[in-house]
Amino acid sequence: MRLTTAQTKAEALIEALPWLTRFHGATVVIKYGGNAMTEEGLKAGFAEDVVFLHQAGLRPVVVHGGGPQISTALDKAGIESTFTAGLRVTTPEAMQVVRMVLTGQVNRDIVGLVNRHGPFAVGMSGEDAHLFTAVRKQAIVDGEPVDIGQVGEITKVDPGAVNALLDNGRIPVISSVARGDDNEIYNVNADTAAAALAVALQAHKLIVLTDVEGLYASWPDDTDVIDLLTAAELETMMPTLSSGMVPKMEACLTAVQGGVPQAHVLDGRVPHSLLLEIFTNEGIGTMVMPS
């Protein structure tokens, strides 16, 4: 029995070998959010995966949001959460809470979990060293632009500080808050931020962790996950996607159109989904490739 178990483990390690070789030294940007971020077991598992990637010679970078945590904190502060066209309307009062939660709470939690394994993670905000510069984004409702407050669209990425951390053998953990040239602070979508950073870092992969198995071929009629599609095929599908999937798939599209060779959407509810994607022949989730 013990031998069988050991052999199964050996087979798994050997299967990982070509992928370990292929991705040695590769920069991988991981967007972390959703359920994987709220369940204790999955949180600890995610941290283990990121440390494993680091120790296996990859260069992981984590970009996170914190939607559920922000909503909880706004409720506590007595600030109503309103959404327009799927985007959180962010007043100056709400922005203070958003910044505090993302940079002061969620970021610290992730850094703490990773650093149980060694002095690897360094937390940053998109404001630090002008990493993300953004302008005010407007929502489009019935064809008309609507102001949604301090919600930003990234116009510029300066990845110098992130590269310096990677070269120093660290794991950057980045909250999706941006600065504006107008000295405003902006809340930016973490999927979009991860894609913009992947392009700026010339990453080998963008991985978006989400709460579904991947992109479904014809949701809600069936749950067949598309395992591979090209940027052109994805562009054709975009208008048919559910609102929750749009930012995730847009992020994948932006990344591969910007020169990132592969972008993936994975189910963050599956323990160690990151390792299954990178180090197994089957992989999981949906992979987008350049056309």
PDB file of C-alpha atoms in Angstrom:
ATOM      1  CA  MET A   1       0.000   0.000   0.000  1.00  0.00           C
ATOM      2  CA  ARG A   2       2.726   2.403   1.062  1.00  0.00           C
ATOM      3  CA  LEU A   3       4.701   1.624  -2.101  1.00  0.00           C
ATOM      4  CA  THR A   4       1.662   2.270  -4.332  1.00  0.00           C
ATOM      5  CA  THR A   5       1.096   5.661  -2.679  1.00  0.00           C
ATOM      6  CA  ALA A   6       4.772   6.513  -3.055  1.00  0.00           C
ATOM      7  CA  GLN A   7       4.751   5.498  -6.734  1.00  0.00           C
ATOM      8  CA  THR A   8       1.689   7.677  -7.416  1.00  0.00           C
ATOM      9  CA  LYS A   9       3.544  10.601  -5.835  1.00  0.00           C
ATOM     10  CA  ALA A  10       6.636   9.860  -7.907  1.00  0.00           C
ATOM     11  CA  GLU A  11       4.535   9.789 -11.088  1.00  0.00           C
ATOM     12  CA  ALA A  12       3.058  13.193 -10.216  1.00  0.00           C
ATOM     13  CA  LEU A  13       6.540  14.617  -9.646  1.00  0.00           C
ATOM     14  CA  ILE A  14       7.855  13.196 -12.922  1.00  0.00           C
ATOM     15  CA  GLU A  15       4.823  14.574 -14.809  1.00  0.00           C
ATOM     16  CA  ALA A  16       5.723  17.996 -13.432  1.00  0.00           C
ATOM     17  CA  LEU A  17       9.316  17.794 -14.707  1.00  0.00           C
ATOM     18  CA  PRO A  18       8.873  19.148 -18.273  1.00  0.00           C
ATOM     19  CA  TRP A  19       6.722  21.970 -16.932  1.00  0.00           C
ATOM     20  CA  LEU A  20       9.257  22.799 -14.212  1.00  0.00           C
ATOM     21  CA  THR A  21      11.906  23.000 -16.930  1.00  0.00           C
ATOM     22  CA  ARG A  22       9.725  25.040 -19.255  1.00  0.00           C
ATOM     23  CA  PHE A  23       8.609  27.617 -16.689  1.00  0.00           C
ATOM     24  CA  HIS A  24      11.861  27.997 -14.754  1.00  0.00           C
ATOM     25  CA  GLY A  25      12.456  31.741 -14.395  1.00  0.00           C
ATOM     26  CA  ALA A  26       9.019  32.582 -15.856  1.00  0.00           C
ATOM     27  CA  THR A  27       7.034  35.488 -14.439  1.00  0.00           C
ATOM     28  CA  VAL A  28       3.436  34.503 -13.619  1.00  0.00           C
ATOM     29  CA  VAL A  29       0.833  37.099 -12.617  1.00  0.00           C
ATOM     30  CA  ILE A  30      -1.983  35.640 -10.505  1.00  0.00           C
ATOM     31  CA  LYS A  31      -5.250  37.490  -9.884  1.00  0.00           C
ATOM     32  CA  TYR A  32      -6.530  36.286  -6.522  1.00  0.00           C
ATOM     33  CA  GLY A  33     -10.099  36.830  -5.396  1.00  0.00           C
ATOM     34  CA  GLY A  34     -13.525  35.340  -4.802  1.00  0.00           C
ATOM     35  CA  ASN A  35     -14.177  32.282  -2.619  1.00  0.00           C
ATOM     36  CA  ALA A  36     -10.511  31.296  -2.590  1.00  0.00           C
ATOM     37  CA  MET A  37      -9.990  34.480  -0.591  1.00  0.00           C
ATOM     38  CA  THR A  38     -12.656  33.965   2.065  1.00  0.00           C
ATOM     39  CA  GLU A  39     -12.345  30.262   3.011  1.00  0.00           C
ATOM     40  CA  GLU A  40      -9.545  29.552   5.491  1.00  0.00           C
ATOM     41  CA  GLY A  41      -8.450  26.234   3.974  1.00  0.00           C
ATOM     42  CA  LEU A  42      -8.328  27.629   0.451  1.00  0.00           C
ATOM     43  CA  LYS A  43      -6.452  30.742   1.651  1.00  0.00           C
ATOM     44  CA  ALA A  44      -3.716  28.636   3.258  1.00  0.00           C
ATOM     45  CA  GLY A  45      -3.585  26.386   0.170  1.00  0.00           C
ATOM     46  CA  PHE A  46      -3.239  29.387  -2.137  1.00  0.00           C
ATOM     47  CA  ALA A  47      -0.286  30.669  -0.090  1.00  0.00           C
ATOM     48  CA  GLU A  48       1.354  27.211  -0.270  1.00  0.00           C
ATOM     49  CA  ASP A  49       0.901  27.147  -4.056  1.00  0.00           C
ATOM     50  CA  VAL A  50       2.494  30.558  -4.502  1.00  0.00           C
ATOM     51  CA  VAL A  51       5.453  29.571  -2.317  1.00  0.00           C
ATOM     52  CA  PHE A  52       5.770  26.297  -4.258  1.00  0.00           C
ATOM     53  CA  LEU A  53       5.938  28.247  -7.546  1.00  0.00           C
ATOM     54  CA  HIS A  54       8.580  30.521  -6.029  1.00  0.00           C
ATOM     55  CA  GLN A  55      10.665  27.603  -4.720  1.00  0.00           C
ATOM     56  CA  ALA A  56      10.306  25.806  -8.073  1.00  0.00           C
ATOM     57  CA  GLY A  57      12.056  28.720  -9.776  1.00  0.00           C
ATOM     58  CA  LEU A  58       9.079  30.670 -11.137  1.00  0.00           C
ATOM     59  CA  ARG A  59       8.502  34.361 -10.384  1.00  0.00           C
ATOM     60  CA  PRO A  60       4.927  34.668  -9.068  1.00  0.00           C
ATOM     61  CA  VAL A  61       3.256  38.076  -8.622  1.00  0.00           C
ATOM     62  CA  VAL A  62      -0.121  38.276  -6.830  1.00  0.00           C
ATOM     63  CA  VAL A  63      -2.694  40.994  -7.618  1.00  0.00           C
ATOM     64  CA  HIS A  64      -5.786  41.005  -5.420  1.00  0.00           C
ATOM     65  CA  GLY A  65      -9.106  42.739  -4.985  1.00  0.00           C
ATOM     66  CA  GLY A  66     -11.371  42.317  -1.998  1.00  0.00           C
ATOM     67  CA  GLY A  67     -15.022  42.839  -2.990  1.00  0.00           C
ATOM     68  CA  PRO A  68     -16.615  40.845  -0.146  1.00  0.00           C
ATOM     69  CA  GLN A  69     -14.306  42.380   2.488  1.00  0.00           C
ATOM     70  CA  ILE A  70     -15.002  45.902   1.157  1.00  0.00           C
ATOM     71  CA  SER A  71     -18.783  45.342   1.281  1.00  0.00           C
ATOM     72  CA  THR A  72     -18.525  44.117   4.892  1.00  0.00           C
ATOM     73  CA  ALA A  73     -16.411  47.122   5.943  1.00  0.00           C
ATOM     74  CA  LEU A  74     -18.729  49.618   4.191  1.00  0.00           C
ATOM     75  CA  ASP A  75     -21.738  48.049   5.954  1.00  0.00           C
ATOM     76  CA  LYS A  76     -19.965  48.408   9.306  1.00  0.00           C
ATOM     77  CA  ALA A  77     -19.166  52.042   8.507  1.00  0.00           C
ATOM     78  CA  GLY A  78     -22.803  52.635   7.556  1.00  0.00           C
ATOM     79  CA  ILE A  79     -21.907  53.441   3.930  1.00  0.00           C
ATOM     80  CA  GLU A  80     -24.314  52.013   1.374  1.00  0.00           C
ATOM     81  CA  SER A  81     -22.836  49.898  -1.450  1.00  0.00           C
ATOM     82  CA  THR A  82     -24.357  50.820  -4.784  1.00  0.00           C
ATOM     83  CA  PHE A  83     -23.421  49.339  -8.143  1.00  0.00           C
ATOM     84  CA  THR A  84     -23.902  50.850 -11.595  1.00  0.00           C
ATOM     85  CA  ALA A  85     -23.282  48.666 -14.650  1.00  0.00           C
ATOM     86  CA  GLY A  86     -21.489  46.132 -12.410  1.00  0.00           C
ATOM     87  CA  LEU A  87     -19.066  48.700 -10.950  1.00  0.00           C
ATOM     88  CA  ARG A  88     -19.057  49.883  -7.329  1.00  0.00           C
ATOM     89  CA  VAL A  89     -19.939  53.566  -7.040  1.00  0.00           C
ATOM     90  CA  THR A  90     -17.059  54.909  -4.972  1.00  0.00           C
ATOM     91  CA  THR A  91     -17.602  58.145  -3.060  1.00  0.00           C
ATOM     92  CA  PRO A  92     -14.622  59.808  -1.273  1.00  0.00           C
ATOM     93  CA  GLU A  93     -15.894  58.300   2.041  1.00  0.00           C
ATOM     94  CA  ALA A  94     -16.179  54.868   0.462  1.00  0.00           C
ATOM     95  CA  MET A  95     -12.729  55.222  -1.142  1.00  0.00           C
ATOM     96  CA  GLN A  96     -11.100  55.696   2.282  1.00  0.00           C
ATOM     97  CA  VAL A  97     -12.661  52.387   3.371  1.00  0.00           C
ATOM     98  CA  VAL A  98     -11.708  50.643   0.102  1.00  0.00           C
ATOM     99  CA  ARG A  99      -8.087  51.746   0.446  1.00  0.00           C
ATOM    100  CA  MET A 100      -7.935  50.732   4.102  1.00  0.00           C
ATOM    101  CA  VAL A 101      -9.453  47.290   3.444  1.00  0.00           C
ATOM    102  CA  LEU A 102      -7.423  46.457   0.319  1.00  0.00           C
ATOM    103  CA  THR A 103      -4.040  47.766   1.410  1.00  0.00           C
ATOM    104  CA  GLY A 104      -4.326  47.544   5.196  1.00  0.00           C
ATOM    105  CA  GLN A 105      -6.289  44.348   5.683  1.00  0.00           C
ATOM    106  CA  VAL A 106      -6.529  42.002   2.680  1.00  0.00           C
ATOM    107  CA  ASN A 107      -2.973  42.702   1.516  1.00  0.00           C
ATOM    108  CA  ARG A 108      -1.597  42.096   5.035  1.00  0.00           C
ATOM    109  CA  ASP A 109      -3.543  38.825   5.321  1.00  0.00           C
ATOM    110  CA  ILE A 110      -2.089  37.427   2.072  1.00  0.00           C
ATOM    111  CA  VAL A 111       1.439  38.579   2.938  1.00  0.00           C
ATOM    112  CA  GLY A 112       1.096  36.965   6.376  1.00  0.00           C
ATOM    113  CA  LEU A 113      -0.078  33.622   4.948  1.00  0.00           C
ATOM    114  CA  VAL A 114       2.748  33.472   2.401  1.00  0.00           C
ATOM    115  CA  ASN A 115       5.352  34.505   4.967  1.00  0.00           C
ATOM    116  CA  ARG A 116       4.543  31.586   7.258  1.00  0.00           C
ATOM    117  CA  HIS A 117       6.799  29.740   4.808  1.00  0.00           C
ATOM    118  CA  GLY A 118       9.701  32.209   4.770  1.00  0.00           C
ATOM    119  CA  PRO A 119      10.567  35.866   4.134  1.00  0.00           C
ATOM    120  CA  PHE A 120       9.094  35.935   0.637  1.00  0.00           C
ATOM    121  CA  ALA A 121       6.074  38.207   0.257  1.00  0.00           C
ATOM    122  CA  VAL A 122       6.265  41.998   0.150  1.00  0.00           C
ATOM    123  CA  GLY A 123       2.982  43.919   0.102  1.00  0.00           C
ATOM    124  CA  MET A 124       2.466  46.894  -2.205  1.00  0.00           C
ATOM    125  CA  SER A 125      -0.388  49.095  -3.239  1.00  0.00           C
ATOM    126  CA  GLY A 126      -0.820  50.168  -6.847  1.00  0.00           C
ATOM    127  CA  GLU A 127      -0.089  53.657  -5.497  1.00  0.00           C
ATOM    128  CA  ASP A 128       3.460  52.691  -4.477  1.00  0.00           C
ATOM    129  CA  ALA A 129       6.239  53.948  -6.758  1.00  0.00           C
ATOM    130  CA  HIS A 130       3.532  54.989  -9.258  1.00  0.00           C
ATOM    131  CA  LEU A 131       2.900  51.347 -10.101  1.00  0.00           C
ATOM    132  CA  PHE A 132      -0.629  52.053 -11.425  1.00  0.00           C
ATOM    133  CA  THR A 133      -1.711  55.444 -12.744  1.00  0.00           C
ATOM    134  CA  ALA A 134      -5.412  55.768 -13.515  1.00  0.00           C
ATOM    135  CA  VAL A 135      -8.024  58.227 -14.749  1.00  0.00           C
ATOM    136  CA  ARG A 136     -11.632  58.454 -13.649  1.00  0.00           C
ATOM    137  CA  LYS A 137     -13.739  55.844 -15.397  1.00  0.00           C
ATOM    138  CA  GLN A 138     -17.369  56.402 -16.289  1.00  0.00           C
ATOM    139  CA  ALA A 139     -19.987  53.695 -16.500  1.00  0.00           C
ATOM    140  CA  ILE A 140     -22.128  53.508 -19.619  1.00  0.00           C
ATOM    141  CA  VAL A 141     -25.842  53.107 -18.851  1.00  0.00           C
ATOM    142  CA  ASP A 142     -28.246  53.027 -21.813  1.00  0.00           C
ATOM    143  CA  GLY A 143     -25.516  54.501 -23.986  1.00  0.00           C
ATOM    144  CA  GLU A 144     -24.955  57.464 -21.631  1.00  0.00           C
ATOM    145  CA  PRO A 145     -21.826  57.983 -19.466  1.00  0.00           C
ATOM    146  CA  VAL A 146     -22.568  58.019 -15.724  1.00  0.00           C
ATOM    147  CA  ASP A 147     -20.131  59.219 -13.041  1.00  0.00           C
ATOM    148  CA  ILE A 148     -19.375  56.472 -10.519  1.00  0.00           C
ATOM    149  CA  GLY A 149     -16.941  58.365  -8.321  1.00  0.00           C
ATOM    150  CA  GLN A 150     -13.365  57.295  -7.633  1.00  0.00           C
ATOM    151  CA  VAL A 151     -13.333  54.282  -9.919  1.00  0.00           C
ATOM    152  CA  GLY A 152     -10.295  54.302 -12.162  1.00  0.00           C
ATOM    153  CA  GLU A 153      -9.156  52.991 -15.486  1.00  0.00           C
ATOM    154  CA  ILE A 154      -5.418  52.251 -15.646  1.00  0.00           C
ATOM    155  CA  THR A 155      -3.575  54.426 -18.150  1.00  0.00           C
ATOM    156  CA  LYS A 156       0.010  53.641 -17.195  1.00  0.00           C
ATOM    157  CA  VAL A 157       1.969  50.902 -15.403  1.00  0.00           C
ATOM    158  CA  ASP A 158       5.474  51.436 -14.056  1.00  0.00           C
ATOM    159  CA  PRO A 159       6.646  47.948 -13.059  1.00  0.00           C
ATOM    160  CA  GLY A 160      10.123  49.021 -11.846  1.00  0.00           C
ATOM    161  CA  ALA A 161       9.481  48.344  -8.149  1.00  0.00           C
ATOM    162  CA  VAL A 162       7.876  44.965  -8.919  1.00  0.00           C
ATOM    163  CA  ASN A 163      10.835  43.917 -11.071  1.00  0.00           C
ATOM    164  CA  ALA A 164      13.225  44.989  -8.315  1.00  0.00           C
ATOM    165  CA  LEU A 165      11.366  42.797  -5.797  1.00  0.00           C
ATOM    166  CA  LEU A 166      11.355  39.835  -8.199  1.00  0.00           C
ATOM    167  CA  ASP A 167      15.079  40.246  -8.850  1.00  0.00           C
ATOM    168  CA  ASN A 168      15.558  40.262  -5.088  1.00  0.00           C
ATOM    169  CA  GLY A 169      13.809  36.868  -4.815  1.00  0.00           C
ATOM    170  CA  ARG A 170      10.582  38.229  -3.316  1.00  0.00           C
ATOM    171  CA  ILE A 171       6.907  37.632  -4.087  1.00  0.00           C
ATOM    172  CA  PRO A 172       5.129  40.964  -4.719  1.00  0.00           C
ATOM    173  CA  VAL A 173       1.525  41.084  -3.417  1.00  0.00           C
ATOM    174  CA  ILE A 174      -0.311  44.053  -4.909  1.00  0.00           C
ATOM    175  CA  SER A 175      -3.636  45.681  -4.019  1.00  0.00           C
ATOM    176  CA  SER A 176      -5.689  47.149  -6.863  1.00  0.00           C
ATOM    177  CA  VAL A 177      -5.641  50.791  -5.781  1.00  0.00           C
ATOM    178  CA  ALA A 178      -4.229  53.348  -8.232  1.00  0.00           C
ATOM    179  CA  ARG A 179      -3.151  56.979  -8.165  1.00  0.00           C
ATOM    180  CA  GLY A 180      -4.194  59.681 -10.581  1.00  0.00           C
ATOM    181  CA  ASP A 181      -2.082  62.491 -12.008  1.00  0.00           C
ATOM    182  CA  ASP A 182      -4.763  64.661 -10.332  1.00  0.00           C
ATOM    183  CA  ASN A 183      -3.613  63.257  -6.918  1.00  0.00           C
ATOM    184  CA  GLU A 184      -6.906  61.396  -6.584  1.00  0.00           C
ATOM    185  CA  ILE A 185      -6.893  57.783  -5.445  1.00  0.00           C
ATOM    186  CA  TYR A 186      -8.820  55.292  -7.534  1.00  0.00           C
ATOM    187  CA  ASN A 187     -10.361  51.903  -6.972  1.00  0.00           C
ATOM    188  CA  VAL A 188      -9.496  49.782 -10.034  1.00  0.00           C
ATOM    189  CA  ASN A 189     -10.862  46.393 -11.042  1.00  0.00           C
ATOM    190  CA  ALA A 190      -8.333  43.767  -9.912  1.00  0.00           C
ATOM    191  CA  ASP A 191      -8.801  41.633 -13.060  1.00  0.00           C
ATOM    192  CA  THR A 192      -7.949  44.638 -15.231  1.00  0.00           C
ATOM    193  CA  ALA A 193      -5.032  45.595 -12.983  1.00  0.00           C
ATOM    194  CA  ALA A 194      -3.589  42.061 -13.162  1.00  0.00           C
ATOM    195  CA  ALA A 195      -3.836  42.054 -16.979  1.00  0.00           C
ATOM    196  CA  ALA A 196      -2.176  45.477 -17.285  1.00  0.00           C
ATOM    197  CA  LEU A 197       0.627  44.370 -14.957  1.00  0.00           C
ATOM    198  CA  ALA A 198       1.132  41.066 -16.834  1.00  0.00           C
ATOM    199  CA  VAL A 199       1.617  43.026 -20.070  1.00  0.00           C
ATOM    200  CA  ALA A 200       3.993  45.543 -18.443  1.00  0.00           C
ATOM    201  CA  LEU A 201       6.085  42.747 -16.870  1.00  0.00           C
ATOM    202  CA  GLN A 202       6.105  40.766 -20.148  1.00  0.00           C
ATOM    203  CA  ALA A 203       4.849  37.841 -18.063  1.00  0.00           C
ATOM    204  CA  HIS A 204       4.702  34.277 -19.402  1.00  0.00           C
ATOM    205  CA  LYS A 205       1.231  33.717 -17.977  1.00  0.00           C
ATOM    206  CA  LEU A 206      -1.737  35.505 -16.474  1.00  0.00           C
ATOM    207  CA  ILE A 207      -3.868  33.332 -14.204  1.00  0.00           C
ATOM    208  CA  VAL A 208      -7.256  34.602 -13.005  1.00  0.00           C
ATOM    209  CA  LEU A 209      -8.721  32.656 -10.090  1.00  0.00           C
ATOM    210  CA  THR A 210     -12.498  32.782 -10.037  1.00  0.00           C
ATOM    211  CA  ASP A 211     -15.584  31.020  -8.615  1.00  0.00           C
ATOM    212  CA  VAL A 212     -16.455  28.955 -11.709  1.00  0.00           C
ATOM    213  CA  GLU A 213     -14.706  26.046 -13.445  1.00  0.00           C
ATOM    214  CA  GLY A 214     -13.772  28.142 -16.461  1.00  0.00           C
ATOM    215  CA  LEU A 215     -15.555  29.570 -19.476  1.00  0.00           C
ATOM    216  CA  TYR A 216     -18.652  27.537 -20.331  1.00  0.00           C
ATOM    217  CA  ALA A 217     -19.358  26.781 -24.005  1.00  0.00           C
ATOM    218  CA  SER A 218     -23.072  27.560 -23.781  1.00  0.00           C
ATOM    219  CA  TRP A 219     -24.046  28.624 -20.289  1.00  0.00           C
ATOM    220  CA  PRO A 220     -26.636  28.092 -18.787  1.00  0.00           C
ATOM    221  CA  ASP A 221     -27.680  25.230 -21.109  1.00  0.00           C
ATOM    222  CA  ASP A 222     -24.720  23.054 -20.210  1.00  0.00           C
ATOM    223  CA  THR A 223     -21.578  23.172 -18.109  1.00  0.00           C
ATOM    224  CA  ASP A 224     -19.023  22.058 -20.679  1.00  0.00           C
ATOM    225  CA  VAL A 225     -15.907  24.084 -20.022  1.00  0.00           C
ATOM    226  CA  ILE A 226     -13.945  25.314 -23.044  1.00  0.00           C
ATOM    227  CA  ASP A 227     -10.388  24.245 -22.303  1.00  0.00           C
ATOM    228  CA  LEU A 228      -8.693  26.283 -25.033  1.00  0.00           C
ATOM    229  CA  LEU A 229      -9.610  29.176 -27.287  1.00  0.00           C
ATOM    230  CA  THR A 230      -7.858  31.896 -29.277  1.00  0.00           C
ATOM    231  CA  ALA A 231      -8.119  35.629 -28.688  1.00  0.00           C
ATOM    232  CA  ALA A 232     -10.181  35.969 -31.905  1.00  0.00           C
ATOM    233  CA  GLU A 233     -12.648  33.269 -30.789  1.00  0.00           C
ATOM    234  CA  LEU A 234     -12.953  34.927 -27.386  1.00  0.00           C
ATOM    235  CA  GLU A 235     -13.616  38.347 -28.948  1.00  0.00           C
ATOM    236  CA  THR A 236     -16.508  36.840 -30.899  1.00  0.00           C
ATOM    237  CA  MET A 237     -17.949  35.331 -27.696  1.00  0.00           C
ATOM    238  CA  MET A 238     -17.579  38.452 -25.503  1.00  0.00           C
ATOM    239  CA  PRO A 239     -21.062  39.928 -26.156  1.00  0.00           C
ATOM    240  CA  THR A 240     -22.709  36.641 -25.081  1.00  0.00           C
ATOM    241  CA  LEU A 241     -20.931  36.301 -21.715  1.00  0.00           C
ATOM    242  CA  SER A 242     -22.539  36.744 -18.297  1.00  0.00           C
ATOM    243  CA  SER A 243     -21.640  40.043 -16.594  1.00  0.00           C
ATOM    244  CA  GLY A 244     -19.519  38.309 -13.938  1.00  0.00           C
ATOM    245  CA  MET A 245     -17.306  36.642 -16.535  1.00  0.00           C
ATOM    246  CA  VAL A 246     -16.786  39.760 -18.671  1.00  0.00           C
ATOM    247  CA  PRO A 247     -13.981  41.406 -16.604  1.00  0.00           C
ATOM    248  CA  LYS A 248     -12.194  38.037 -16.220  1.00  0.00           C
ATOM    249  CA  MET A 249     -12.271  37.209 -19.923  1.00  0.00           C
ATOM    250  CA  GLU A 250     -11.498  40.827 -20.888  1.00  0.00           C
ATOM    251  CA  ALA A 251      -8.407  40.556 -18.684  1.00  0.00           C
ATOM    252  CA  CYS A 252      -7.311  37.391 -20.528  1.00  0.00           C
ATOM    253  CA  LEU A 253      -7.921  39.069 -23.876  1.00  0.00           C
ATOM    254  CA  THR A 254      -5.970  42.217 -22.909  1.00  0.00           C
ATOM    255  CA  ALA A 255      -3.060  40.079 -21.691  1.00  0.00           C
ATOM    256  CA  VAL A 256      -2.676  37.902 -24.795  1.00  0.00           C
ATOM    257  CA  GLN A 257      -3.249  40.832 -27.160  1.00  0.00           C
ATOM    258  CA  GLY A 258      -0.529  42.652 -25.208  1.00  0.00           C
ATOM    259  CA  GLY A 259       2.053  39.900 -25.743  1.00  0.00           C
ATOM    260  CA  VAL A 260       1.457  37.501 -22.824  1.00  0.00           C
ATOM    261  CA  PRO A 261       1.671  33.991 -24.376  1.00  0.00           C
ATOM    262  CA  GLN A 262      -1.058  32.377 -22.210  1.00  0.00           C
ATOM    263  CA  ALA A 263      -3.925  33.532 -20.017  1.00  0.00           C
ATOM    264  CA  HIS A 264      -6.045  31.226 -17.880  1.00  0.00           C
ATOM    265  CA  VAL A 265      -9.265  31.331 -15.894  1.00  0.00           C
ATOM    266  CA  LEU A 266      -9.224  28.740 -13.104  1.00  0.00           C
ATOM    267  CA  ASP A 267     -11.598  27.627 -10.380  1.00  0.00           C
ATOM    268  CA  GLY A 268     -10.119  28.980  -7.141  1.00  0.00           C
ATOM    269  CA  ARG A 269     -12.458  26.687  -5.173  1.00  0.00           C
ATOM    270  CA  VAL A 270     -10.411  23.669  -6.284  1.00  0.00           C
ATOM    271  CA  PRO A 271      -7.583  23.097  -3.774  1.00  0.00           C
ATOM    272  CA  HIS A 272      -4.169  23.716  -5.389  1.00  0.00           C
ATOM    273  CA  SER A 273      -5.736  24.680  -8.735  1.00  0.00           C
ATOM    274  CA  LEU A 274      -2.619  26.753  -9.513  1.00  0.00           C
ATOM    275  CA  LEU A 275      -0.351  23.705  -9.321  1.00  0.00           C
ATOM    276  CA  LEU A 276      -2.790  21.566 -11.309  1.00  0.00           C
ATOM    277  CA  GLU A 277      -2.800  24.142 -14.088  1.00  0.00           C
ATOM    278  CA  ILE A 278       0.937  24.745 -14.300  1.00  0.00           C
ATOM    279  CA  PHE A 279       2.433  21.338 -13.555  1.00  0.00           C
ATOM    280  CA  THR A 280       0.047  18.741 -15.039  1.00  0.00           C
ATOM    281  CA  ASN A 281      -0.384  17.654 -18.653  1.00  0.00           C
ATOM    282  CA  GLU A 282      -4.184  18.060 -18.580  1.00  0.00           C
ATOM    283  CA  GLY A 283      -4.268  21.423 -16.814  1.00  0.00           C
ATOM    284  CA  ILE A 284      -7.643  22.760 -15.667  1.00  0.00           C
ATOM    285  CA  GLY A 285      -9.886  25.720 -16.453  1.00  0.00           C
ATOM    286  CA  THR A 286      -9.875  27.708 -19.706  1.00  0.00           C
ATOM    287  CA  MET A 287      -6.725  28.816 -21.519  1.00  0.00           C
ATOM    288  CA  VAL A 288      -6.671  31.755 -23.954  1.00  0.00           C
ATOM    289  CA  MET A 289      -3.898  31.880 -26.559  1.00  0.00           C
ATOM    290  CA  PRO A 290      -2.969  34.631 -29.027  1.00  0.00           C
ATOM    291  CA  SER A 291      -4.755  34.218 -32.385  1.00  0.00           C
TER     292      SER A 291
END
